Coordinates of C-alpha atoms in Angstrom, one line a residue:
X1 CA 87.7 29.6 -55.8
X2 CA 86.2 31.8 -53.1
X3 CA 86.6 28.9 -50.7
X4 CA 90.3 29.0 -51.3
X5 CA 90.4 32.8 -50.6
X6 CA 88.5 32.3 -47.4
X7 CA 91.0 29.5 -46.5
X8 CA 93.8 32.0 -47.0
X9 CA 92.1 34.7 -45.0
X10 CA 91.6 32.3 -42.1
X11 CA 95.4 31.8 -41.8
X12 CA 96.1 35.5 -41.7
X13 CA 97.0 36.3 -38.0
X14 CA 95.7 39.9 -38.2
X15 CA 92.2 39.0 -39.4
X16 CA 89.3 37.7 -37.3
X17 CA 87.1 35.6 -39.6
X18 CA 85.1 34.1 -36.7
X19 CA 82.0 36.0 -37.8
X20 CA 82.5 34.6 -41.3
X21 CA 83.1 36.6 -44.4
X22 CA 81.0 39.1 -46.3
X23 CA 81.0 39.0 -50.1
X24 CA 79.9 41.7 -52.5
X25 CA 79.6 41.2 -56.3
X26 CA 78.9 43.8 -59.0
X27 CA 77.2 43.0 -62.3
X28 CA 78.1 39.5 -63.3
X29 CA 80.1 39.3 -60.1
X30 CA 76.7 39.6 -58.3
X31 CA 75.7 36.3 -59.9
X32 CA 78.9 34.7 -58.7
X33 CA 78.4 36.2 -55.2
X34 CA 75.0 34.6 -55.1
X35 CA 76.3 31.3 -56.4
X36 CA 79.0 31.3 -53.8
X37 CA 76.6 32.2 -51.0
X38 CA 74.5 29.3 -51.9
X39 CA 77.4 26.9 -51.6
X40 CA 80.0 28.3 -49.2
X41 CA 78.8 28.2 -45.5
X42 CA 81.6 30.6 -44.4
X43 CA 79.9 33.4 -46.4
X44 CA 77.8 35.0 -43.7
X45 CA 76.4 37.9 -45.7
X46 CA 76.3 38.7 -49.4
X47 CA 75.4 41.7 -51.5
X48 CA 74.5 41.7 -55.2
X49 CA 74.9 45.1 -56.9
X50 CA 73.2 45.2 -60.4
X51 CA 73.6 41.4 -60.6
X52 CA 71.7 39.2 -62.9
X53 CA 69.2 36.7 -61.8
X54 CA 69.1 35.2 -65.3
X55 CA 70.4 36.0 -68.8
X56 CA 68.4 35.7 -72.0
X57 CA 70.8 35.3 -74.8
X58 CA 68.3 36.3 -77.5
X59 CA 67.7 39.6 -75.9
X60 CA 71.2 40.6 -74.8
X61 CA 72.6 43.7 -76.5
X62 CA 75.4 43.1 -79.0
X63 CA 78.2 44.5 -76.8
X64 CA 77.3 41.9 -74.1
X65 CA 77.1 39.0 -76.5
X66 CA 80.4 40.0 -78.2
X67 CA 82.1 40.4 -74.9
X68 CA 80.9 37.0 -73.7
X69 CA 81.9 35.4 -77.1
X70 CA 85.4 36.8 -76.8
X71 CA 85.8 35.7 -73.2
X72 CA 84.2 32.3 -73.8
X73 CA 86.1 31.5 -77.0
X74 CA 83.1 31.0 -79.4
X75 CA 79.5 32.0 -79.9
X76 CA 78.3 28.6 -78.9
X77 CA 80.4 28.6 -75.7
X78 CA 79.1 32.1 -74.9
X79 CA 75.4 31.0 -75.4
X80 CA 76.0 28.0 -73.2
X81 CA 77.6 30.2 -70.5
X82 CA 74.7 32.6 -70.7
X83 CA 72.2 29.8 -70.2
X84 CA 74.0 28.7 -67.0
X85 CA 73.6 32.2 -65.5
X86 CA 70.4 31.5 -63.7
X87 CA 69.6 31.7 -60.0
X88 CA 66.2 30.2 -60.2
X89 CA 67.3 26.9 -58.6
X90 CA 69.9 28.5 -56.3
X91 CA 68.3 31.5 -54.7
X92 CA 66.4 29.5 -52.2
X93 CA 69.6 27.8 -51.1
X94 CA 71.1 31.2 -49.9
X95 CA 70.6 31.2 -46.2
X96 CA 72.8 34.0 -45.2
X97 CA 71.6 37.6 -45.2
X98 CA 71.4 38.8 -48.8
X99 CA 71.2 42.4 -49.9
X100 CA 70.2 43.0 -53.6
X101 CA 70.8 46.6 -54.7
X102 CA 69.3 47.6 -58.1
X103 CA 69.3 50.9 -60.0
X104 CA 65.8 51.9 -61.1
X105 CA 67.2 53.0 -64.5
X106 CA 69.2 49.8 -65.1
X107 CA 67.2 48.1 -67.8
X108 CA 69.8 46.2 -69.8
X109 CA 68.0 44.1 -72.4
X110 CA 68.2 40.3 -71.7
X111 CA 69.1 40.7 -68.1
X112 CA 66.6 39.7 -65.5
X113 CA 67.6 41.8 -62.5
X114 CA 68.4 40.0 -59.2
X115 CA 65.4 41.3 -57.3
X116 CA 63.9 37.8 -57.5
X117 CA 66.9 36.5 -55.6
X118 CA 66.0 38.8 -52.7
X119 CA 62.5 37.4 -52.7
X120 CA 63.4 33.8 -53.0
X121 CA 66.3 33.6 -50.6
X122 CA 65.6 33.0 -46.9
X123 CA 66.9 36.4 -45.6
X124 CA 66.9 38.6 -48.7
X125 CA 66.2 42.2 -49.0
X126 CA 65.9 44.5 -52.0
X127 CA 67.1 48.1 -52.2
X128 CA 66.2 50.0 -55.3
X129 CA 67.8 53.4 -56.0
X130 CA 65.2 54.9 -58.4
X131 CA 67.7 57.1 -60.3
X132 CA 70.5 54.6 -60.2
X133 CA 72.1 53.2 -63.4
X134 CA 73.9 49.9 -63.9
X135 CA 76.4 49.5 -61.0
X136 CA 74.8 52.6 -59.5
X137 CA 77.9 54.6 -60.3
X138 CA 75.7 57.7 -60.5
X139 CA 74.3 57.1 -57.1
X140 CA 77.2 55.7 -55.0
X141 CA 76.3 57.7 -51.9
X142 CA 72.7 56.4 -52.0
X143 CA 73.7 52.7 -51.4
X144 CA 77.4 52.2 -50.6
X145 CA 77.6 53.6 -47.1
X146 CA 74.3 51.9 -46.0
X147 CA 75.6 48.6 -47.6
X148 CA 78.8 48.9 -45.6
X149 CA 76.9 49.4 -42.4
X150 CA 74.6 46.5 -43.4
X151 CA 77.6 44.2 -43.7
X152 CA 79.0 45.3 -40.4
X153 CA 75.7 44.8 -38.6
X154 CA 75.1 41.4 -40.2
X155 CA 78.6 40.0 -39.6
X156 CA 78.6 41.1 -36.0
X157 CA 75.0 39.7 -35.5
X158 CA 75.9 36.4 -37.2
X159 CA 78.9 36.0 -34.9
X160 CA 76.7 36.6 -31.9
X161 CA 74.1 34.2 -33.3
X162 CA 71.1 36.4 -33.7
X163 CA 69.4 38.2 -36.6
X164 CA 69.7 42.0 -36.6
X165 CA 66.7 44.3 -36.8
X166 CA 66.2 45.7 -40.3

């Protein structure tokens, strides 16, 4: 699906996609951003914000299992979906720069935070905002401006063919 979006962006005359595309995902979207970065070579930088590395169905809080059940259509389908949310075989396949931003107070049961993805990917980095909650809504100024700058630096550097200094 993201590949189709990139295809569409590449046809837009006012956009320069030569440096590739940056992708950011929040919460479960962080998992999808990592999944896409592992498979879509036009993604040249990705950021996961409070994204899961893995889900453990038995430990997820009721509001999460109920939401997944409604969206998946049944408890069995929701459990199957949760089992597939696992980056352990994919993180090493992410070769673009990867920024993982975690809130230090984000401790949702059953969610293994994506810090392992930063460790296991070729060019990952972890940013922890100690007082940040899930999605870091209470600490936006502590991560969003620097992440925007990080994207700009990475995409320009990727286009030029070199790795930026940290």
